[in-house]
């Protein structure tokens, strides 16, 4: 093992030495938006003379090593004009670029067309990037621009239905998505139980969704990574922008602390539809609203050092008659230091705090319940641009978790409840990673590496012990699972290891370029997820309790392979992306029938470890240029779960056979388009169609002591009706915007144009007249018109 490690190190040293031994020089710098000095992520830097390329990292930095010579550097980025500039490279050179949008006039550069065509050369696949400008043109429910809803228009991404929180990627659960905002973990991405996302679009600079081929720097979730970065704020001048809608408004201010060196950004957003409920005598004691705050400070110490301090705070409040209140939300804080060791070695050190709070106040039963999860994360990432065809990424990170399963306290002194604190849980998750991006030849490019993660479930807490280490028993007579009775308990002191795990997570992807316009790609990745979400998503207020892996709850291990074909047509005006994938997840949790989640001191007594598999075909056809652009996506997929019996006499869930997971959507079609009629009017439309969500319906009924009781069939063998809707929007931009500092636009939208009554759920109840069970369909939205006024100055 040691000899292999030294051999690997020797190979890297040889590559590094050989790169310096040639007559080569490095071109590096920062690429920004000309209007505000905002750094731009993922800008393409292309050198046509040698057909070599690189991209800016998360902080706008690029570096490429080239032979001595004269080059035309092409810089392109979605939403900005492509520029070409001549550079004579006879020594290591730092050259910064500023990009202009289509309304700007460039001098001393050549302007060419720019689009969002498929990246043929890069081995990255199963990746989607959306520009904020495109997202803001999409019609959405109640006129509120929504980042998460825009993701549902991508192949392989679905939701659990109307008004459902989160999103599902390639048949995985919402808890299997790692959602990062400025590198800080967001544990719940939704406001108002899924109606809106927690991300203020005015504060967001860039977002990338990894569905597969996930880079080694990411870990901790089994399905996907959504990486979102906030804007830095303008260091050139003070600006304000915002919007006023029917149910919410937002405002964001940004400006320089020190011109061209430091900047600030502060933004806020709040809904106020609940205020109208106060006007109704029947609804005056009910409310449902949210608010959130975004903040960021950026400062350039010198050309090689930058500091960033960013944060987010959001809360949702849901109340019924002052007798039931649900409050939940995220809080994050991140201090980052960018340092440039040389023109080839870039580093980022981050200190991150993240908190998710979930609370219930049940006045009618006399108690309050608080729960949540906090983590403290330190990470140090490096990117070494060794040569024009070899880049090395490596880093470390360590996360300390503090779980609060539940704090129960009385609503008042006379309620009859006593204060009770469920044992807090603690965990530590360190990891290291190493990965490389390498161009083997002009046709073959590779990205490969690994992540090595460890996980320690720590005290201070009491652990139950069971016969044969099984917290759940199976009653063969009744053919059902029952909670086991602990035979003893064991107390672990603070920071004492209760259980530990470690996993090697290899990552690999390859691209073979058939020609300049088409390529085939393949990828494999393994992901380990040590945190589990215990959730009842069918509840009117979805319950979220995060818990660590331990003696009884094993970490989820996901393996995914993917194969894809990518092609650009008609000088990159059109793009076609086709991917097929297979994913298998070990230790996917399921619940026994009648599982009780609230204030459960022994969560292991309601959980069974099973497995999940999903596979599918994704097709995306995109028009990149012209007045009319957009895409059509189609996904054919299957997602199944299996929880077999642990002994020959135990039947397991669904008789041990594979059954549809709640995320299974056989068909998923999405069409989105935007049309710029002229400088004054632009239009957008979305159409979505998904197979109905799997559910379990009663197959019969029986009488027990005069009460009609439904009997249920196999798990998830039924489906809700097919889900579909059409949304349209029109944006009016007054021409007088060009002659004044105050710029504004009106956005008119209609959600669910043809008034499709999609089923959010179907429940069953006993009919008072007939005594038979009857189905009750719940629909949330019919046709919803909206108007918003957006402004900036």
Coordinates of N, CA and C in Angstrom, one line a residue, residues 557-739:
X557 N -25.2 4.0 0.9 CA -24.0 3.9 -0.1 C -24.6 3.8 -1.5
X558 N -24.4 4.9 -2.3 CA -24.9 4.9 -3.6 C -23.9 4.7 -4.7
X559 N -24.1 3.9 -5.6 CA -23.3 3.7 -6.8 C -24.1 4.0 -8.0
X560 N -23.5 4.9 -8.9 CA -24.2 5.3 -10.1 C -23.3 5.3 -11.3
X561 N -23.8 4.7 -12.4 CA -23.1 4.7 -13.7 C -24.0 5.4 -14.7
X562 N -23.3 6.2 -15.6 CA -24.1 6.9 -16.6 C -23.3 6.9 -18.0
X563 N -24.1 6.9 -19.0 CA -23.5 7.0 -20.4 C -24.3 8.0 -21.2
X564 N -23.6 8.8 -21.9 CA -24.3 9.9 -22.6 C -23.7 10.2 -24.0
X565 N -24.6 10.8 -24.8 CA -24.2 11.3 -26.2 C -24.6 12.8 -26.2
X566 N -23.6 13.6 -26.7 CA -23.8 15.1 -26.8 C -23.5 15.6 -28.2
X567 N -24.4 16.5 -28.7 CA -24.1 17.0 -30.0 C -24.7 18.4 -30.2
X568 N -23.9 19.2 -30.8 CA -24.3 20.6 -31.2 C -24.6 20.6 -32.7
X569 N -25.7 21.4 -33.1 CA -26.1 21.5 -34.5 C -26.0 22.9 -34.9
X570 N -25.9 23.1 -36.2 CA -26.1 24.4 -36.9 C -25.3 25.5 -36.2
X571 N -24.0 25.3 -36.1 CA -23.1 26.2 -35.5 C -23.5 26.5 -34.1
X572 N -23.8 25.5 -33.3 CA -24.2 25.5 -31.9 C -25.5 26.2 -31.6
X573 N -26.3 26.4 -32.6 CA -27.6 27.0 -32.4 C -28.5 26.0 -31.7
X574 N -28.3 24.7 -31.9 CA -29.1 23.6 -31.3 C -28.2 22.6 -30.6
X575 N -28.7 22.0 -29.5 CA -28.0 21.0 -28.8 C -28.9 19.8 -28.5
X576 N -28.2 18.7 -28.5 CA -28.9 17.4 -28.1 C -28.1 16.7 -27.0
X577 N -28.7 16.4 -25.9 CA -28.1 15.6 -24.8 C -28.9 14.4 -24.5
X578 N -28.3 13.2 -24.6 CA -29.0 12.0 -24.3 C -28.2 11.2 -23.2
X579 N -28.8 10.8 -22.1 CA -28.1 10.1 -21.1 C -28.9 9.0 -20.6
X580 N -28.2 7.9 -20.2 CA -28.9 6.8 -19.5 C -28.1 6.5 -18.3
X581 N -28.8 6.0 -17.2 CA -28.1 5.8 -16.0 C -28.7 4.6 -15.2
X582 N -27.9 4.1 -14.3 CA -28.4 3.1 -13.3 C -27.8 3.4 -12.0
X583 N -28.6 3.5 -10.9 CA -28.2 3.8 -9.6 C -28.7 2.8 -8.6
X584 N -27.9 2.4 -7.7 CA -28.3 1.5 -6.6 C -27.8 2.1 -5.3
X585 N -28.7 2.1 -4.3 CA -28.5 2.7 -3.0 C -28.7 1.6 -1.9
X586 N -27.6 1.3 -1.2 CA -27.7 0.4 0.0 C -28.2 1.1 1.2
X587 N -28.9 0.4 2.1 CA -29.3 0.9 3.4 C -30.3 2.1 3.3
X588 N -31.2 2.1 2.3 CA -32.2 3.1 2.2 C -33.3 2.7 3.2
X589 N -33.7 3.7 4.0 CA -34.6 3.5 5.1 C -36.1 3.4 4.7
X590 N -36.8 2.6 5.4 CA -38.3 2.6 5.3 C -38.8 2.4 6.7
X591 N -40.1 2.7 6.8 CA -40.8 2.7 8.1 C -41.7 1.5 8.3
X592 N -41.9 1.0 9.5 CA -42.9 0.0 9.8 C -44.2 0.7 9.8
X593 N -45.3 -0.1 9.6 CA -46.6 0.5 9.6 C -46.9 1.1 11.0
X594 N -47.6 2.3 11.0 CA -47.9 2.9 12.2 C -46.7 3.6 12.9
X595 N -45.7 3.9 12.2 CA -44.5 4.6 12.7 C -44.9 5.9 13.4
X596 N -44.4 6.1 14.6 CA -44.6 7.4 15.3 C -43.3 8.2 15.4
X597 N -43.3 9.4 14.8 CA -42.1 10.1 14.6 C -41.9 11.2 15.7
X598 N -42.9 11.8 16.1 CA -42.8 12.9 17.1 C -42.3 12.4 18.4
X599 N -41.3 13.0 19.0 CA -40.8 12.8 20.3 C -40.4 11.3 20.5
X600 N -39.9 10.7 19.5 CA -39.6 9.2 19.6 C -38.2 9.1 20.1
X601 N -38.0 8.5 21.3 CA -36.7 8.4 22.0 C -35.9 7.2 21.4
X602 N -36.6 6.3 20.7 CA -35.9 5.1 20.1 C -36.3 5.0 18.7
X603 N -35.8 5.9 17.9 CA -36.2 6.0 16.4 C -35.8 4.7 15.7
X604 N -34.8 3.9 16.2 CA -34.4 2.7 15.6 C -35.5 1.7 15.6
X605 N -36.6 1.8 16.5 CA -37.6 0.9 16.6 C -38.7 1.0 15.5
X606 N -38.6 2.0 14.7 CA -39.6 2.1 13.6 C -39.0 2.1 12.2
X607 N -37.7 1.8 12.1 CA -36.9 1.9 10.9 C -36.4 0.5 10.4
X608 N -36.5 0.3 9.1 CA -35.9 -0.9 8.5 C -34.9 -0.5 7.4
X609 N -33.8 -1.2 7.3 CA -32.8 -0.9 6.3 C -33.2 -1.7 5.1
X610 N -33.3 -1.0 3.9 CA -33.6 -1.7 2.7 C -32.6 -1.3 1.6
X611 N -33.1 -1.3 0.4 CA -32.2 -0.8 -0.7 C -33.1 -0.1 -1.8
X612 N -32.5 0.7 -2.6 CA -33.2 1.5 -3.6 C -32.4 1.3 -4.9
X613 N -33.2 1.2 -6.0 CA -32.5 1.2 -7.3 C -33.4 2.0 -8.3
X614 N -32.7 2.7 -9.1 CA -33.3 3.5 -10.1 C -32.5 3.5 -11.4
X615 N -33.2 3.6 -12.5 CA -32.6 3.6 -13.8 C -33.5 4.4 -14.8
X616 N -32.9 4.9 -15.9 CA -33.7 5.7 -16.8 C -32.9 6.2 -18.0
X617 N -33.7 6.9 -18.8 CA -33.2 7.5 -20.1 C -33.6 8.9 -20.1
X618 N -32.7 9.9 -20.3 CA -33.0 11.3 -20.3 C -32.6 11.9 -21.6
X619 N -33.5 12.7 -22.2 CA -33.3 13.4 -23.5 C -33.6 14.9 -23.3
X620 N -32.6 15.7 -23.8 CA -32.9 17.1 -23.7 C -32.4 17.7 -25.1
X621 N -33.4 18.4 -25.7 CA -33.1 19.1 -27.0 C -33.3 20.6 -26.7
X622 N -32.3 21.4 -27.0 CA -32.2 22.8 -26.6 C -31.9 23.7 -27.8
X623 N -32.7 24.8 -27.9 CA -32.4 25.9 -28.9 C -31.7 27.0 -28.1
X624 N -30.5 27.3 -28.5 CA -29.6 28.2 -27.7 C -29.6 29.7 -28.2
X625 N -30.0 30.0 -29.4 CA -29.8 31.3 -29.9 C -31.1 31.8 -30.6
X626 N -31.2 33.1 -30.8 CA -32.4 33.6 -31.5 C -33.4 34.2 -30.6
X627 N -34.4 34.8 -31.2 CA -35.5 35.4 -30.4 C -36.2 34.4 -29.6
X628 N -36.4 33.2 -30.2 CA -37.1 32.1 -29.5 C -36.0 31.1 -29.1
X629 N -36.0 30.8 -27.8 CA -35.1 29.7 -27.3 C -35.7 29.0 -26.1
X630 N -35.1 27.9 -25.7 CA -35.7 27.1 -24.7 C -35.3 25.6 -24.9
X631 N -36.0 24.7 -24.2 CA -35.7 23.3 -24.4 C -36.9 22.4 -24.2
X632 N -36.7 21.2 -24.7 CA -37.7 20.1 -24.4 C -36.9 19.0 -23.8
X633 N -37.4 18.5 -22.7 CA -36.8 17.4 -22.0 C -37.8 16.3 -21.7
X634 N -37.3 15.0 -21.8 CA -38.1 13.9 -21.6 C -37.3 12.8 -20.8
X635 N -37.9 12.3 -19.7 CA -37.3 11.3 -18.9 C -38.2 10.0 -18.8
X636 N -37.6 8.9 -19.1 CA -38.3 7.6 -18.9 C -37.5 6.9 -17.8
X637 N -38.1 6.7 -16.7 CA -37.3 6.2 -15.5 C -38.1 5.2 -14.7
X638 N -37.4 4.6 -13.8 CA -38.0 3.7 -12.8 C -37.3 3.8 -11.5
X639 N -38.0 3.8 -10.4 CA -37.4 3.9 -9.1 C -38.1 2.9 -8.2
X640 N -37.4 2.0 -7.6 CA -38.0 0.9 -6.8 C -37.2 0.7 -5.5
X641 N -37.9 0.3 -4.5 CA -37.3 0.0 -3.2 C -37.6 -1.4 -2.8
X642 N -36.7 -2.0 -2.0 CA -36.9 -3.3 -1.5 C -36.5 -3.4 0.0
X643 N -37.3 -3.9 0.8 CA -37.0 -4.2 2.2 C -37.3 -5.6 2.6
X644 N -36.4 -6.5 2.3 CA -36.7 -7.9 2.5 C -36.7 -8.4 3.9
X645 N -37.2 -9.6 4.2 CA -37.2 -10.1 5.5 C -35.7 -10.4 6.0
X646 N -35.5 -10.4 7.3 CA -34.2 -10.7 7.8 C -34.0 -12.1 8.1
X647 N -35.1 -12.9 8.2 CA -35.1 -14.3 8.4 C -36.0 -15.0 7.4
X648 N -35.9 -16.3 7.3 CA -36.8 -17.0 6.4 C -38.3 -16.9 6.7
X649 N -38.6 -16.7 8.0 CA -40.0 -16.5 8.4 C -40.5 -15.1 8.3
X650 N -39.6 -14.2 8.1 CA -40.0 -12.8 8.0 C -40.3 -12.3 6.6
X651 N -41.5 -11.8 6.3 CA -41.9 -11.5 5.0 C -41.3 -10.2 4.5
X652 N -40.9 -9.3 5.4 CA -40.4 -8.0 4.9 C -41.6 -7.1 4.5
X653 N -41.3 -5.9 4.0 CA -42.3 -5.0 3.4 C -42.6 -5.5 2.0
X654 N -43.9 -5.5 1.7 CA -44.4 -5.9 0.4 C -44.0 -7.3 0.0
X655 N -44.0 -8.2 1.1 CA -43.6 -9.6 0.9 C -42.1 -9.7 0.4
X656 N -41.3 -8.7 0.7 CA -39.9 -8.8 0.4 C -39.6 -8.5 -1.1
X657 N -40.6 -8.2 -1.9 CA -40.5 -7.9 -3.3 C -40.2 -6.4 -3.5
X658 N -39.6 -6.1 -4.7 CA -39.4 -4.7 -5.1 C -40.8 -4.0 -5.2
X659 N -40.8 -2.8 -4.8 CA -42.1 -2.0 -4.9 C -41.7 -0.6 -5.3
X660 N -42.7 0.1 -5.9 CA -42.4 1.5 -6.4 C -42.0 2.4 -5.2
X661 N -40.9 3.1 -5.4 CA -40.7 4.1 -4.3 C -41.6 5.3 -4.5
X662 N -41.7 6.1 -3.5 CA -42.6 7.3 -3.7 C -42.1 8.3 -4.7
X663 N -40.9 8.1 -5.1 CA -40.3 9.1 -6.1 C -40.4 8.5 -7.5
X664 N -41.0 7.4 -7.7 CA -41.1 6.8 -9.1 C -42.0 7.6 -10.0
X665 N -41.4 8.1 -11.1 CA -42.2 8.7 -12.1 C -41.8 8.2 -13.5
X666 N -42.6 7.3 -14.0 CA -42.3 6.6 -15.3 C -42.0 7.6 -16.4
X667 N -42.9 8.6 -16.6 CA -42.7 9.6 -17.6 C -42.6 11.0 -17.0
X668 N -41.8 11.8 -17.6 CA -41.6 13.1 -17.2 C -41.3 14.0 -18.4
X669 N -42.2 14.8 -18.8 CA -42.0 15.7 -19.9 C -42.0 17.2 -19.5
X670 N -41.1 18.0 -20.0 CA -41.1 19.4 -19.6 C -40.7 20.2 -20.9
X671 N -41.4 21.3 -21.1 CA -41.1 22.1 -22.2 C -41.0 23.6 -21.7
X672 N -40.0 24.3 -22.0 CA -39.9 25.7 -21.5 C -39.3 26.5 -22.7
X673 N -39.9 27.7 -22.8 CA -39.5 28.5 -24.0 C -39.6 30.0 -23.6
X674 N -38.8 30.8 -24.2 CA -38.9 32.3 -24.1 C -38.8 32.9 -25.4
X675 N -39.5 34.0 -25.6 CA -39.5 34.7 -26.9 C -39.4 36.2 -26.7
X676 N -38.4 36.7 -27.3 CA -38.2 38.2 -27.2 C -38.8 38.8 -28.4
X677 N -40.0 39.4 -28.3 CA -40.6 40.0 -29.4 C -39.9 41.3 -29.8
X678 N -39.6 42.1 -28.9 CA -38.9 43.4 -29.1 C -38.3 43.9 -27.8
X679 N -37.8 45.1 -27.8 CA -37.2 45.6 -26.6 C -38.2 45.8 -25.4
X680 N -39.5 45.9 -25.8 CA -40.5 46.1 -24.8 C -41.2 44.9 -24.3
X681 N -41.4 43.9 -25.1 CA -42.2 42.7 -24.7 C -41.3 41.4 -24.9
X682 N -41.4 40.6 -23.9 CA -40.9 39.2 -24.0 C -41.9 38.3 -23.4
X683 N -41.9 37.0 -23.8 CA -42.9 36.0 -23.4 C -42.2 34.7 -23.0
X684 N -42.9 34.0 -22.1 CA -42.4 32.7 -21.6 C -43.5 31.7 -21.4
X685 N -43.2 30.4 -21.5 CA -44.2 29.4 -21.3 C -43.5 28.1 -20.8
X686 N -44.2 27.4 -19.9 CA -43.7 26.1 -19.4 C -44.8 25.1 -19.5
X687 N -44.5 23.9 -19.9 CA -45.5 22.8 -19.8 C -44.8 21.7 -19.1
X688 N -45.5 21.1 -18.1 CA -45.0 20.0 -17.3 C -46.0 18.8 -17.3
X689 N -45.5 17.6 -17.5 CA -46.3 16.4 -17.4 C -45.5 15.3 -16.7
X690 N -46.1 14.8 -15.6 CA -45.4 13.7 -14.9 C -46.4 12.6 -14.6
X691 N -45.9 11.4 -14.6 CA -46.7 10.3 -14.1 C -47.1 10.5 -12.6
X692 N -48.3 10.0 -12.3 CA -48.8 10.2 -10.9 C -47.9 9.6 -9.9
X693 N -47.9 10.2 -8.7 CA -47.0 9.7 -7.6 C -47.6 8.3 -7.1
X694 N -46.7 7.3 -6.8 CA -47.2 6.1 -6.2 C -47.8 6.3 -4.8
X695 N -48.9 5.6 -4.6 CA -49.6 5.6 -3.3 C -50.2 4.3 -3.0
X696 N -50.6 4.1 -1.8 CA -51.3 2.8 -1.4 C -52.7 3.1 -1.1
X697 N -53.6 2.5 -1.9 CA -55.1 2.6 -1.7 C -55.6 1.4 -0.9
X698 N -56.7 1.6 -0.2 CA -57.4 0.4 0.4 C -58.0 -0.5 -0.7
X699 N -57.9 -1.8 -0.5 CA -58.4 -2.8 -1.4 C -59.7 -3.4 -0.9
X700 N -60.1 -3.1 0.3 CA -61.3 -3.6 0.9 C -61.5 -3.0 2.2
X701 N -62.5 -3.5 3.0 CA -62.8 -3.0 4.3 C -63.5 -4.1 5.1
X702 N -63.4 -3.9 6.4 CA -64.0 -4.9 7.3 C -64.6 -4.2 8.5
X703 N -65.5 -4.8 9.2 CA -66.2 -4.2 10.3 C -65.5 -4.7 11.6
X704 N -65.1 -3.7 12.5 CA -64.5 -4.1 13.8 C -65.2 -3.3 14.9
X705 N -66.0 -4.0 15.7 CA -66.8 -3.3 16.8 C -67.7 -2.2 16.3
X706 N -68.3 -2.4 15.1 CA -69.2 -1.4 14.6 C -68.5 -0.3 13.8
X707 N -67.2 -0.4 13.7 CA -66.4 0.6 12.9 C -65.9 0.0 11.6
X708 N -66.1 0.7 10.5 CA -65.6 0.2 9.2 C -64.1 0.6 9.1
X709 N -63.3 -0.4 8.9 CA -61.8 -0.2 8.9 C -61.3 -0.6 7.5
X710 N -60.6 0.2 6.8 CA -60.1 -0.1 5.5 C -58.9 -1.1 5.6
X711 N -58.8 -2.0 4.6 CA -57.6 -2.9 4.5 C -56.9 -2.5 3.3
X712 N -55.5 -2.5 3.4 CA -54.7 -2.0 2.3 C -54.0 -3.1 1.6
X713 N -53.7 -2.8 0.3 CA -53.0 -3.8 -0.5 C -51.5 -3.6 -0.4
X714 N -50.8 -4.0 -1.5 CA -49.3 -3.9 -1.5 C -48.9 -2.5 -1.5
X715 N -47.7 -2.2 -1.0 CA -47.2 -0.8 -0.8 C -47.0 -0.2 -2.2
X716 N -47.5 1.0 -2.3 CA -47.3 1.9 -3.5 C -47.6 1.2 -4.8
X717 N -48.6 0.3 -4.8 CA -49.0 -0.3 -6.1 C -50.0 0.6 -6.9
X718 N -50.6 1.6 -6.3 CA -51.5 2.5 -7.0 C -50.8 3.9 -7.3
X719 N -51.4 4.7 -8.0 CA -50.9 6.0 -8.4 C -51.9 7.1 -8.3
X720 N -51.5 8.3 -8.0 CA -52.3 9.5 -8.1 C -52.5 9.7 -9.6
X721 N -53.5 10.5 -10.0 CA -53.7 10.8 -11.5 C -52.5 11.5 -12.0
X722 N -52.3 11.5 -13.3 CA -51.2 12.1 -14.0 C -51.2 13.6 -13.7
X723 N -50.0 14.1 -13.4 CA -49.8 15.5 -13.0 C -49.4 16.3 -14.3
X724 N -50.1 17.4 -14.6 CA -49.7 18.3 -15.7 C -50.3 19.7 -15.6
X725 N -49.6 20.7 -16.1 CA -50.1 22.0 -16.1 C -49.3 22.9 -17.1
X726 N -49.9 23.9 -17.6 CA -49.3 24.9 -18.5 C -49.3 26.3 -17.9
X727 N -48.1 26.9 -17.9 CA -47.9 28.2 -17.4 C -47.4 29.2 -18.5
X728 N -47.9 30.4 -18.4 CA -47.4 31.4 -19.4 C -47.1 32.7 -18.6
X729 N -46.2 33.6 -19.3 CA -45.9 34.8 -18.7 C -45.5 35.8 -19.8
X730 N -45.7 37.1 -19.5 CA -45.4 38.2 -20.4 C -44.7 39.3 -19.5
X731 N -43.6 39.8 -20.1 CA -42.8 40.8 -19.4 C -42.8 42.1 -20.2
X732 N -43.2 43.1 -19.6 CA -43.3 44.5 -20.2 C -42.1 45.3 -19.6
X733 N -41.3 45.8 -20.5 CA -40.1 46.6 -20.1 C -40.4 48.0 -20.8
X734 N -40.7 49.0 -20.0 CA -41.0 50.3 -20.6 C -39.7 50.9 -21.4
X735 N -40.0 51.5 -22.5 CA -38.8 52.0 -23.3 C -38.1 53.2 -22.6
X736 N -38.9 53.9 -21.7 CA -38.2 55.0 -21.0 C -37.2 54.5 -20.0
X737 N -37.0 53.2 -19.8 CA -35.9 52.7 -19.0 C -34.6 53.2 -19.5
X738 N -34.4 53.3 -20.8 CA -33.1 53.6 -21.4 C -32.7 55.0 -21.0
X739 N -33.6 55.9 -20.6 CA -33.3 57.3 -20.4 C -33.3 57.7 -18.9

